[in-house]
Amino acid sequence: MSHPTVDDVFVTHLRDAHALERLMDTALGALIATAGAPELREPLEHHRSLTRRHITALEERLAAHADRPSAVKDTGLATAAIGEALLARARGDHAGKHARDAYVLIHLAAAGYEMLGHLARRAGDEETARLVAEHLADERASAAAIDARWDLVLDLSLRHAGVLSAPPVGPPRSLRGVAGGDG
């Protein structure tokens, strides 16, 4: 039995990134379909278009390594995405949960790209390392777009819950930098 190489681990993570982007595409589709507010739907639609470009680029990088996406991983995560889609439909128009779910998926993808970028450099694949840096920047920009909308998300969620006149909390801001909010 041979031991895996850095290249073997790298290609496995490349397949994982592809499967995660496929999950993101499906889940974003469900979130977009049920997100009633254009202020939330637009950044989700933008991120979905980026996600589709990421999928294509990752497939090209897999082909460059004489590999292809993992049908097992893609199918497994697609099943999870179907569950997310059903959950989103059952929840109806609930801005807070849509934003939360998208935010979590984006950060999950970002963490995967962090690892993949380090592995690409270790494996000597500068083309994939460059691509991953671009994808990571896209993920961070999409997370920032949601960060900038948390007060709006809260207002929409409160209205959805029947609280029609919730007082605003001041200018939109993230909890980052607030005592205890830095993690």
Short mmCIF file of N, CA and C in Angstrom, two decimals:
data_model
loop_
_atom_site.label_atom_id
_atom_site.label_comp_id
_atom_site.label_asym_id
_atom_site.label_seq_id
_atom_site.Cartn_x
_atom_site.Cartn_y
_atom_site.Cartn_z
N MET A 1 0.85 -1.17 0.00
CA MET A 1 0.00 0.00 0.00
C MET A 1 0.90 1.23 0.00
N SER A 2 0.70 2.10 -0.98
CA SER A 2 1.53 3.31 -1.06
C SER A 2 0.91 4.42 -0.23
N HIS A 3 1.75 5.31 0.20
CA HIS A 3 1.31 6.46 0.99
C HIS A 3 0.90 7.58 0.05
N PRO A 4 -0.13 8.34 0.43
CA PRO A 4 -0.54 9.45 -0.43
C PRO A 4 0.55 10.52 -0.49
N THR A 5 0.57 11.23 -1.59
CA THR A 5 1.51 12.32 -1.77
C THR A 5 0.79 13.65 -1.52
N VAL A 6 1.56 14.72 -1.48
CA VAL A 6 0.97 16.06 -1.36
C VAL A 6 0.03 16.29 -2.54
N ASP A 7 0.45 15.84 -3.72
CA ASP A 7 -0.40 16.00 -4.91
C ASP A 7 -1.73 15.26 -4.75
N ASP A 8 -1.69 14.06 -4.17
CA ASP A 8 -2.93 13.30 -3.95
C ASP A 8 -3.88 14.06 -3.03
N VAL A 9 -3.35 14.57 -1.94
CA VAL A 9 -4.16 15.33 -0.98
C VAL A 9 -4.69 16.60 -1.63
N PHE A 10 -3.82 17.25 -2.41
CA PHE A 10 -4.21 18.48 -3.11
C PHE A 10 -5.39 18.22 -4.04
N VAL A 11 -5.33 17.18 -4.86
CA VAL A 11 -6.41 16.89 -5.80
C VAL A 11 -7.69 16.53 -5.04
N THR A 12 -7.57 15.84 -3.92
CA THR A 12 -8.75 15.54 -3.10
C THR A 12 -9.41 16.84 -2.63
N HIS A 13 -8.61 17.80 -2.19
CA HIS A 13 -9.16 19.08 -1.74
C HIS A 13 -9.72 19.88 -2.92
N LEU A 14 -9.16 19.73 -4.08
CA LEU A 14 -9.68 20.38 -5.28
C LEU A 14 -11.07 19.82 -5.59
N ARG A 15 -11.23 18.50 -5.48
CA ARG A 15 -12.55 17.88 -5.67
C ARG A 15 -13.53 18.35 -4.60
N ASP A 16 -13.04 18.47 -3.35
CA ASP A 16 -13.89 18.95 -2.26
C ASP A 16 -14.39 20.37 -2.53
N ALA A 17 -13.50 21.23 -3.01
CA ALA A 17 -13.88 22.62 -3.32
C ALA A 17 -14.95 22.64 -4.41
N HIS A 18 -14.79 21.79 -5.41
CA HIS A 18 -15.78 21.71 -6.47
C HIS A 18 -17.13 21.27 -5.91
N ALA A 19 -17.13 20.23 -5.10
CA ALA A 19 -18.38 19.73 -4.52
C ALA A 19 -19.04 20.79 -3.65
N LEU A 20 -18.24 21.53 -2.89
CA LEU A 20 -18.79 22.58 -2.03
C LEU A 20 -19.39 23.71 -2.86
N GLU A 21 -18.75 24.06 -3.97
CA GLU A 21 -19.31 25.09 -4.84
C GLU A 21 -20.62 24.61 -5.47
N ARG A 22 -20.70 23.32 -5.80
CA ARG A 22 -21.97 22.78 -6.32
C ARG A 22 -23.06 22.87 -5.26
N LEU A 23 -22.71 22.55 -4.02
CA LEU A 23 -23.66 22.71 -2.92
C LEU A 23 -24.11 24.16 -2.82
N MET A 24 -23.15 25.07 -2.86
CA MET A 24 -23.46 26.50 -2.75
C MET A 24 -24.42 26.92 -3.86
N ASP A 25 -24.17 26.47 -5.09
CA ASP A 25 -25.02 26.84 -6.21
C ASP A 25 -26.46 26.41 -5.97
N THR A 26 -26.64 25.17 -5.56
CA THR A 26 -27.99 24.65 -5.32
C THR A 26 -28.65 25.36 -4.14
N ALA A 27 -27.91 25.52 -3.06
CA ALA A 27 -28.48 26.18 -1.87
C ALA A 27 -28.81 27.64 -2.15
N LEU A 28 -27.94 28.33 -2.87
CA LEU A 28 -28.23 29.73 -3.21
C LEU A 28 -29.48 29.82 -4.08
N GLY A 29 -29.65 28.86 -4.98
CA GLY A 29 -30.86 28.86 -5.80
C GLY A 29 -32.11 28.80 -4.94
N ALA A 30 -32.09 27.95 -3.93
CA ALA A 30 -33.24 27.83 -3.02
C ALA A 30 -33.43 29.11 -2.21
N LEU A 31 -32.34 29.67 -1.73
CA LEU A 31 -32.44 30.90 -0.94
C LEU A 31 -32.95 32.06 -1.78
N ILE A 32 -32.47 32.16 -3.02
CA ILE A 32 -32.91 33.23 -3.92
C ILE A 32 -34.40 33.09 -4.21
N ALA A 33 -34.85 31.85 -4.44
CA ALA A 33 -36.25 31.62 -4.77
C ALA A 33 -37.19 32.00 -3.64
N THR A 34 -36.70 31.96 -2.41
CA THR A 34 -37.57 32.24 -1.27
C THR A 34 -37.26 33.57 -0.57
N ALA A 35 -36.20 34.25 -0.99
CA ALA A 35 -35.85 35.54 -0.38
C ALA A 35 -36.71 36.61 -1.04
N GLY A 36 -37.64 37.15 -0.29
CA GLY A 36 -38.58 38.13 -0.85
C GLY A 36 -37.99 39.50 -1.06
N ALA A 37 -36.98 39.88 -0.33
CA ALA A 37 -36.45 41.23 -0.40
C ALA A 37 -35.36 41.34 -1.46
N PRO A 38 -35.51 42.28 -2.40
CA PRO A 38 -34.47 42.45 -3.42
C PRO A 38 -33.11 42.81 -2.81
N GLU A 39 -33.11 43.47 -1.66
CA GLU A 39 -31.86 43.85 -1.00
C GLU A 39 -31.05 42.62 -0.58
N LEU A 40 -31.72 41.50 -0.38
CA LEU A 40 -31.04 40.24 -0.08
C LEU A 40 -30.87 39.38 -1.32
N ARG A 41 -31.88 39.39 -2.16
CA ARG A 41 -31.84 38.55 -3.35
C ARG A 41 -30.69 38.96 -4.28
N GLU A 42 -30.46 40.25 -4.44
CA GLU A 42 -29.43 40.72 -5.37
C GLU A 42 -28.03 40.24 -4.99
N PRO A 43 -27.58 40.40 -3.72
CA PRO A 43 -26.24 39.88 -3.41
C PRO A 43 -26.16 38.35 -3.50
N LEU A 44 -27.27 37.66 -3.22
CA LEU A 44 -27.27 36.21 -3.35
C LEU A 44 -27.17 35.82 -4.83
N GLU A 45 -27.89 36.54 -5.70
CA GLU A 45 -27.80 36.27 -7.14
C GLU A 45 -26.39 36.54 -7.66
N HIS A 46 -25.79 37.63 -7.19
CA HIS A 46 -24.42 37.94 -7.61
C HIS A 46 -23.47 36.83 -7.17
N HIS A 47 -23.62 36.38 -5.93
CA HIS A 47 -22.73 35.33 -5.45
C HIS A 47 -22.97 34.03 -6.22
N ARG A 48 -24.21 33.77 -6.60
CA ARG A 48 -24.48 32.56 -7.37
C ARG A 48 -23.79 32.61 -8.73
N SER A 49 -23.77 33.79 -9.36
CA SER A 49 -23.07 33.88 -10.65
C SER A 49 -21.57 33.66 -10.47
N LEU A 50 -21.00 34.16 -9.37
CA LEU A 50 -19.59 33.89 -9.07
C LEU A 50 -19.37 32.40 -8.82
N THR A 51 -20.28 31.80 -8.09
CA THR A 51 -20.19 30.38 -7.77
C THR A 51 -20.15 29.53 -9.04
N ARG A 52 -20.97 29.88 -10.00
CA ARG A 52 -20.99 29.12 -11.25
C ARG A 52 -19.68 29.27 -12.02
N ARG A 53 -19.09 30.45 -11.97
CA ARG A 53 -17.77 30.63 -12.59
C ARG A 53 -16.72 29.82 -11.84
N HIS A 54 -16.83 29.78 -10.50
CA HIS A 54 -15.88 29.00 -9.70
C HIS A 54 -15.96 27.53 -10.06
N ILE A 55 -17.17 27.02 -10.23
CA ILE A 55 -17.36 25.61 -10.58
C ILE A 55 -16.63 25.28 -11.88
N THR A 56 -16.83 26.10 -12.88
CA THR A 56 -16.19 25.88 -14.18
C THR A 56 -14.66 25.92 -14.05
N ALA A 57 -14.17 26.92 -13.33
CA ALA A 57 -12.71 27.06 -13.16
C ALA A 57 -12.13 25.87 -12.41
N LEU A 58 -12.82 25.38 -11.39
CA LEU A 58 -12.33 24.22 -10.64
C LEU A 58 -12.34 22.97 -11.51
N GLU A 59 -13.34 22.83 -12.37
CA GLU A 59 -13.37 21.69 -13.29
C GLU A 59 -12.17 21.75 -14.24
N GLU A 60 -11.83 22.94 -14.69
CA GLU A 60 -10.66 23.10 -15.56
C GLU A 60 -9.37 22.73 -14.82
N ARG A 61 -9.26 23.10 -13.56
CA ARG A 61 -8.06 22.77 -12.79
C ARG A 61 -7.99 21.27 -12.54
N LEU A 62 -9.13 20.64 -12.28
CA LEU A 62 -9.14 19.18 -12.12
C LEU A 62 -8.69 18.51 -13.41
N ALA A 63 -9.18 18.99 -14.55
CA ALA A 63 -8.78 18.42 -15.84
C ALA A 63 -7.28 18.61 -16.06
N ALA A 64 -6.73 19.73 -15.61
CA ALA A 64 -5.29 19.96 -15.76
C ALA A 64 -4.48 18.95 -14.96
N HIS A 65 -5.10 18.35 -13.96
CA HIS A 65 -4.45 17.32 -13.14
C HIS A 65 -4.93 15.93 -13.53
N ALA A 66 -5.51 15.82 -14.73
CA ALA A 66 -6.02 14.55 -15.24
C ALA A 66 -7.00 13.92 -14.26
N ASP A 67 -7.84 14.76 -13.70
CA ASP A 67 -8.84 14.29 -12.74
C ASP A 67 -10.17 14.95 -13.13
N ARG A 68 -11.19 14.60 -12.40
CA ARG A 68 -12.51 15.19 -12.63
C ARG A 68 -13.23 15.27 -11.30
N PRO A 69 -14.36 15.99 -11.27
CA PRO A 69 -15.12 16.11 -10.02
C PRO A 69 -15.53 14.73 -9.49
N SER A 70 -15.69 14.65 -8.20
CA SER A 70 -16.11 13.41 -7.56
C SER A 70 -17.62 13.31 -7.60
N ALA A 71 -18.13 12.32 -8.32
CA ALA A 71 -19.58 12.13 -8.40
C ALA A 71 -20.17 11.83 -7.03
N VAL A 72 -19.44 11.09 -6.21
CA VAL A 72 -19.92 10.74 -4.87
C VAL A 72 -20.05 12.00 -4.01
N LYS A 73 -19.01 12.83 -4.00
CA LYS A 73 -19.06 14.05 -3.20
C LYS A 73 -20.11 15.01 -3.73
N ASP A 74 -20.16 15.18 -5.04
CA ASP A 74 -21.16 16.08 -5.62
C ASP A 74 -22.57 15.61 -5.28
N THR A 75 -22.82 14.29 -5.37
CA THR A 75 -24.14 13.75 -5.08
C THR A 75 -24.47 13.91 -3.59
N GLY A 76 -23.51 13.64 -2.74
CA GLY A 76 -23.74 13.78 -1.30
C GLY A 76 -24.08 15.20 -0.91
N LEU A 77 -23.32 16.15 -1.43
CA LEU A 77 -23.60 17.55 -1.10
C LEU A 77 -24.85 18.05 -1.81
N ALA A 78 -25.16 17.51 -2.98
CA ALA A 78 -26.41 17.87 -3.65
C ALA A 78 -27.60 17.44 -2.82
N THR A 79 -27.49 16.29 -2.19
CA THR A 79 -28.55 15.82 -1.30
C THR A 79 -28.72 16.77 -0.13
N ALA A 80 -27.61 17.24 0.42
CA ALA A 80 -27.68 18.23 1.51
C ALA A 80 -28.33 19.51 1.01
N ALA A 81 -28.02 19.92 -0.20
CA ALA A 81 -28.59 21.15 -0.75
C ALA A 81 -30.10 21.00 -0.96
N ILE A 82 -30.53 19.81 -1.36
CA ILE A 82 -31.97 19.59 -1.51
C ILE A 82 -32.66 19.75 -0.16
N GLY A 83 -32.03 19.23 0.88
CA GLY A 83 -32.57 19.42 2.23
C GLY A 83 -32.66 20.89 2.59
N GLU A 84 -31.62 21.64 2.26
CA GLU A 84 -31.62 23.09 2.50
C GLU A 84 -32.73 23.76 1.71
N ALA A 85 -32.93 23.34 0.47
CA ALA A 85 -33.98 23.92 -0.37
C ALA A 85 -35.36 23.66 0.22
N LEU A 86 -35.58 22.43 0.67
CA LEU A 86 -36.87 22.11 1.29
C LEU A 86 -37.08 22.91 2.57
N LEU A 87 -36.03 23.04 3.36
CA LEU A 87 -36.11 23.82 4.58
C LEU A 87 -36.41 25.28 4.27
N ALA A 88 -35.75 25.84 3.26
CA ALA A 88 -35.98 27.23 2.88
C ALA A 88 -37.43 27.44 2.45
N ARG A 89 -37.96 26.50 1.67
CA ARG A 89 -39.35 26.63 1.23
C ARG A 89 -40.31 26.52 2.41
N ALA A 90 -40.03 25.64 3.33
CA ALA A 90 -40.90 25.47 4.50
C ALA A 90 -40.88 26.71 5.38
N ARG A 91 -39.72 27.37 5.46
CA ARG A 91 -39.61 28.58 6.28
C ARG A 91 -40.32 29.75 5.65
N GLY A 92 -40.44 29.74 4.33
CA GLY A 92 -41.02 30.89 3.65
C GLY A 92 -40.02 32.03 3.62
N ASP A 93 -40.53 33.23 3.59
CA ASP A 93 -39.70 34.42 3.45
C ASP A 93 -39.17 34.84 4.82
N HIS A 94 -38.03 34.34 5.18
CA HIS A 94 -37.44 34.69 6.47
C HIS A 94 -36.01 35.16 6.23
N ALA A 95 -35.87 36.45 6.11
CA ALA A 95 -34.61 37.07 5.71
C ALA A 95 -33.44 36.68 6.61
N GLY A 96 -33.66 36.63 7.89
CA GLY A 96 -32.57 36.32 8.81
C GLY A 96 -31.97 34.94 8.57
N LYS A 97 -32.82 33.97 8.36
CA LYS A 97 -32.32 32.62 8.14
C LYS A 97 -31.68 32.48 6.77
N HIS A 98 -32.22 33.17 5.76
CA HIS A 98 -31.59 33.15 4.43
C HIS A 98 -30.19 33.75 4.49
N ALA A 99 -30.08 34.90 5.13
CA ALA A 99 -28.78 35.57 5.22
C ALA A 99 -27.81 34.73 6.04
N ARG A 100 -28.28 34.17 7.13
CA ARG A 100 -27.42 33.32 7.97
C ARG A 100 -26.90 32.12 7.20
N ASP A 101 -27.81 31.43 6.49
CA ASP A 101 -27.41 30.24 5.75
C ASP A 101 -26.39 30.58 4.66
N ALA A 102 -26.65 31.65 3.92
CA ALA A 102 -25.71 32.06 2.87
C ALA A 102 -24.36 32.43 3.48
N TYR A 103 -24.39 33.13 4.59
CA TYR A 103 -23.16 33.57 5.27
C TYR A 103 -22.33 32.37 5.72
N VAL A 104 -22.99 31.37 6.27
CA VAL A 104 -22.30 30.16 6.71
C VAL A 104 -21.68 29.43 5.52
N LEU A 105 -22.44 29.26 4.45
CA LEU A 105 -21.92 28.58 3.26
C LEU A 105 -20.73 29.32 2.67
N ILE A 106 -20.82 30.64 2.62
CA ILE A 106 -19.72 31.44 2.08
C ILE A 106 -18.47 31.25 2.93
N HIS A 107 -18.63 31.26 4.24
CA HIS A 107 -17.46 31.08 5.11
C HIS A 107 -16.91 29.66 5.05
N LEU A 108 -17.78 28.70 4.86
CA LEU A 108 -17.33 27.31 4.68
C LEU A 108 -16.48 27.20 3.41
N ALA A 109 -16.95 27.82 2.34
CA ALA A 109 -16.18 27.82 1.09
C ALA A 109 -14.86 28.55 1.28
N ALA A 110 -14.88 29.67 1.99
CA ALA A 110 -13.65 30.43 2.22
C ALA A 110 -12.62 29.59 2.98
N ALA A 111 -13.07 28.86 3.99
CA ALA A 111 -12.14 28.01 4.74
C ALA A 111 -11.56 26.92 3.84
N GLY A 112 -12.40 26.34 3.00
CA GLY A 112 -11.91 25.33 2.06
C GLY A 112 -10.89 25.92 1.09
N TYR A 113 -11.14 27.13 0.64
CA TYR A 113 -10.19 27.78 -0.27
C TYR A 113 -8.88 28.13 0.43
N GLU A 114 -8.95 28.50 1.70
CA GLU A 114 -7.71 28.76 2.44
C GLU A 114 -6.81 27.52 2.41
N MET A 115 -7.40 26.38 2.75
CA MET A 115 -6.64 25.13 2.77
C MET A 115 -6.16 24.77 1.38
N LEU A 116 -7.04 24.90 0.39
CA LEU A 116 -6.68 24.55 -0.98
C LEU A 116 -5.55 25.44 -1.50
N GLY A 117 -5.59 26.70 -1.17
CA GLY A 117 -4.53 27.60 -1.62
C GLY A 117 -3.17 27.22 -1.07
N HIS A 118 -3.14 26.87 0.21
CA HIS A 118 -1.88 26.42 0.83
C HIS A 118 -1.40 25.11 0.20
N LEU A 119 -2.34 24.20 -0.02
CA LEU A 119 -1.98 22.93 -0.66
C LEU A 119 -1.49 23.14 -2.09
N ALA A 120 -2.13 24.04 -2.84
CA ALA A 120 -1.71 24.30 -4.21
C ALA A 120 -0.26 24.79 -4.25
N ARG A 121 0.06 25.72 -3.35
CA ARG A 121 1.44 26.21 -3.30
C ARG A 121 2.40 25.10 -2.90
N ARG A 122 2.01 24.29 -1.94
CA ARG A 122 2.87 23.18 -1.49
C ARG A 122 3.08 22.18 -2.62
N ALA A 123 2.03 21.98 -3.45
CA ALA A 123 2.12 21.04 -4.57
C ALA A 123 2.79 21.67 -5.79
N GLY A 124 3.09 22.96 -5.71
CA GLY A 124 3.75 23.64 -6.82
C GLY A 124 2.82 24.05 -7.95
N ASP A 125 1.52 24.11 -7.68
CA ASP A 125 0.55 24.49 -8.72
C ASP A 125 0.18 25.97 -8.53
N GLU A 126 1.00 26.83 -9.10
CA GLU A 126 0.80 28.28 -8.95
C GLU A 126 -0.47 28.75 -9.66
N GLU A 127 -0.86 28.09 -10.74
CA GLU A 127 -2.08 28.47 -11.45
C GLU A 127 -3.30 28.28 -10.56
N THR A 128 -3.37 27.14 -9.87
CA THR A 128 -4.49 26.91 -8.96
C THR A 128 -4.39 27.84 -7.76
N ALA A 129 -3.20 28.09 -7.25
CA ALA A 129 -3.03 29.01 -6.12
C ALA A 129 -3.55 30.40 -6.48
N ARG A 130 -3.25 30.87 -7.69
CA ARG A 130 -3.74 32.18 -8.14
C ARG A 130 -5.26 32.17 -8.25
N LEU A 131 -5.81 31.12 -8.85
CA LEU A 131 -7.25 31.00 -9.00
C LEU A 131 -7.94 30.98 -7.63
N VAL A 132 -7.38 30.21 -6.72
CA VAL A 132 -7.96 30.10 -5.38
C VAL A 132 -7.94 31.46 -4.68
N ALA A 133 -6.88 32.23 -4.85
CA ALA A 133 -6.82 33.57 -4.25
C ALA A 133 -7.95 34.44 -4.78
N GLU A 134 -8.24 34.33 -6.07
CA GLU A 134 -9.35 35.09 -6.66
C GLU A 134 -10.69 34.63 -6.08
N HIS A 135 -10.86 33.33 -5.98
CA HIS A 135 -12.12 32.80 -5.44
C HIS A 135 -12.28 33.21 -3.98
N LEU A 136 -11.21 33.16 -3.23
CA LEU A 136 -11.25 33.56 -1.83
C LEU A 136 -11.65 35.03 -1.70
N ALA A 137 -11.12 35.89 -2.56
CA ALA A 137 -11.49 37.30 -2.55
C ALA A 137 -12.98 37.46 -2.85
N ASP A 138 -13.50 36.67 -3.79
CA ASP A 138 -14.94 36.71 -4.10
C ASP A 138 -15.76 36.31 -2.88
N GLU A 139 -15.35 35.25 -2.20
CA GLU A 139 -16.09 34.78 -1.02
C GLU A 139 -16.10 35.86 0.07
N ARG A 140 -14.95 36.46 0.30
CA ARG A 140 -14.87 37.50 1.33
C ARG A 140 -15.70 38.72 0.97
N ALA A 141 -15.72 39.09 -0.31
CA ALA A 141 -16.53 40.24 -0.74
C ALA A 141 -18.02 39.93 -0.56
N SER A 142 -18.43 38.70 -0.86
CA SER A 142 -19.83 38.33 -0.68
C SER A 142 -20.21 38.32 0.80
N ALA A 143 -19.31 37.83 1.64
CA ALA A 143 -19.58 37.87 3.09
C ALA A 143 -19.69 39.31 3.57
N ALA A 144 -18.84 40.19 3.05
CA ALA A 144 -18.90 41.60 3.43
C ALA A 144 -20.21 42.24 2.99
N ALA A 145 -20.73 41.81 1.83
CA ALA A 145 -22.01 42.35 1.36
C ALA A 145 -23.13 41.97 2.32
N ILE A 146 -23.08 40.77 2.86
CA ILE A 146 -24.08 40.37 3.86
C ILE A 146 -23.82 41.11 5.17
N ASP A 147 -22.55 41.22 5.56
CA ASP A 147 -22.21 41.96 6.79
C ASP A 147 -22.81 43.36 6.77
N ALA A 148 -22.80 44.00 5.62
CA ALA A 148 -23.28 45.38 5.50
C ALA A 148 -24.81 45.46 5.59
N ARG A 149 -25.48 44.31 5.60
CA ARG A 149 -26.95 44.30 5.57
C ARG A 149 -27.59 43.69 6.82
N TRP A 150 -26.86 43.44 7.87
CA TRP A 150 -27.46 42.77 9.03
C TRP A 150 -28.62 43.56 9.64
N ASP A 151 -28.53 44.88 9.70
CA ASP A 151 -29.64 45.65 10.26
C ASP A 151 -30.87 45.55 9.36
N LEU A 152 -30.67 45.58 8.05
CA LEU A 152 -31.77 45.38 7.13
C LEU A 152 -32.37 43.99 7.31
N VAL A 153 -31.50 43.01 7.43
CA VAL A 153 -31.95 41.63 7.64
C VAL A 153 -32.81 41.55 8.91
N LEU A 154 -32.34 42.20 9.96
CA LEU A 154 -33.10 42.21 11.21
C LEU A 154 -34.45 42.87 11.01
N ASP A 155 -34.48 44.02 10.36
CA ASP A 155 -35.75 44.71 10.12
C ASP A 155 -36.72 43.81 9.35
N LEU A 156 -36.22 43.17 8.29
CA LEU A 156 -37.07 42.28 7.50
C LEU A 156 -37.55 41.09 8.33
N SER A 157 -36.67 40.55 9.14
CA SER A 157 -37.04 39.41 9.99
C SER A 157 -38.08 39.80 11.02
N LEU A 158 -37.92 40.96 11.61
CA LEU A 158 -38.90 41.43 12.60
C LEU A 158 -40.26 41.65 11.94
N ARG A 159 -40.25 42.25 10.75
CA ARG A 159 -41.52 42.43 10.03
C ARG A 159 -42.16 41.09 9.71
N HIS A 160 -41.33 40.12 9.32
CA HIS A 160 -41.84 38.78 9.02
C HIS A 160 -42.47 38.16 10.26
N ALA A 161 -41.91 38.46 11.42
CA ALA A 161 -42.43 37.92 12.68
C ALA A 161 -43.64 38.69 13.19
N GLY A 162 -44.00 39.76 12.48
CA GLY A 162 -45.17 40.53 12.90
C GLY A 162 -44.84 41.76 13.71
N VAL A 163 -43.58 42.03 13.92
CA VAL A 163 -43.16 43.23 14.65
C VAL A 163 -42.98 44.32 13.60
N LEU A 164 -44.01 45.15 13.43
CA LEU A 164 -44.01 46.10 12.32
C LEU A 164 -43.24 47.38 12.60
N SER A 165 -43.08 47.71 13.85
CA SER A 165 -42.45 49.00 14.15
C SER A 165 -41.27 48.85 15.09
N ALA A 166 -40.39 47.93 14.79
CA ALA A 166 -39.20 47.75 15.62
C ALA A 166 -38.30 48.98 15.46
N PRO A 167 -37.82 49.54 16.55
CA PRO A 167 -36.97 50.72 16.44
C PRO A 167 -35.64 50.37 15.80
N PRO A 168 -35.15 51.25 14.91
CA PRO A 168 -33.83 50.99 14.31
C PRO A 168 -32.75 51.09 15.37
N VAL A 169 -31.66 50.40 15.13
CA VAL A 169 -30.58 50.37 16.11
C VAL A 169 -29.46 51.34 15.77
N GLY A 170 -29.65 52.19 14.79
CA GLY A 170 -28.60 53.13 14.40
C GLY A 170 -28.04 52.73 13.06
N PRO A 171 -26.89 53.32 12.72
CA PRO A 171 -26.32 53.03 11.40
C PRO A 171 -25.92 51.56 11.28
N PRO A 172 -26.06 51.00 10.07
CA PRO A 172 -25.67 49.59 9.88
C PRO A 172 -24.21 49.38 10.24
N ARG A 173 -23.96 48.28 10.93
CA ARG A 173 -22.59 47.93 11.27
C ARG A 173 -22.52 46.45 11.59
N SER A 174 -21.35 45.94 11.54
CA SER A 174 -21.10 44.55 11.89
C SER A 174 -20.83 44.48 13.38
N LEU A 175 -20.94 43.29 13.95
CA LEU A 175 -20.60 43.11 15.35
C LEU A 175 -19.11 42.99 15.55
N ARG A 176 -18.35 42.93 14.48
CA ARG A 176 -16.90 42.82 14.62
C ARG A 176 -16.38 44.07 15.31
N GLY A 177 -15.50 43.87 16.24
CA GLY A 177 -14.92 44.99 16.97
C GLY A 177 -15.69 45.35 18.22
N VAL A 178 -16.92 44.83 18.36
CA VAL A 178 -17.68 45.06 19.57
C VAL A 178 -17.20 44.08 20.63
N ALA A 179 -17.18 44.52 21.87
CA ALA A 179 -16.69 43.65 22.95
C ALA A 179 -17.37 42.30 22.86
N GLY A 180 -16.56 41.26 22.80
CA GLY A 180 -17.08 39.90 22.71
C GLY A 180 -17.42 39.48 21.30
N GLY A 181 -17.43 40.40 20.33
CA GLY A 181 -17.81 40.07 18.97
C GLY A 181 -16.64 39.66 18.10
N ASP A 182 -15.43 39.74 18.62
CA ASP A 182 -14.27 39.41 17.81
C ASP A 182 -13.98 37.92 17.76
N GLY A 183 -14.66 37.16 18.58
CA GLY A 183 -14.49 35.71 18.52
C GLY A 183 -13.40 35.27 19.37
#
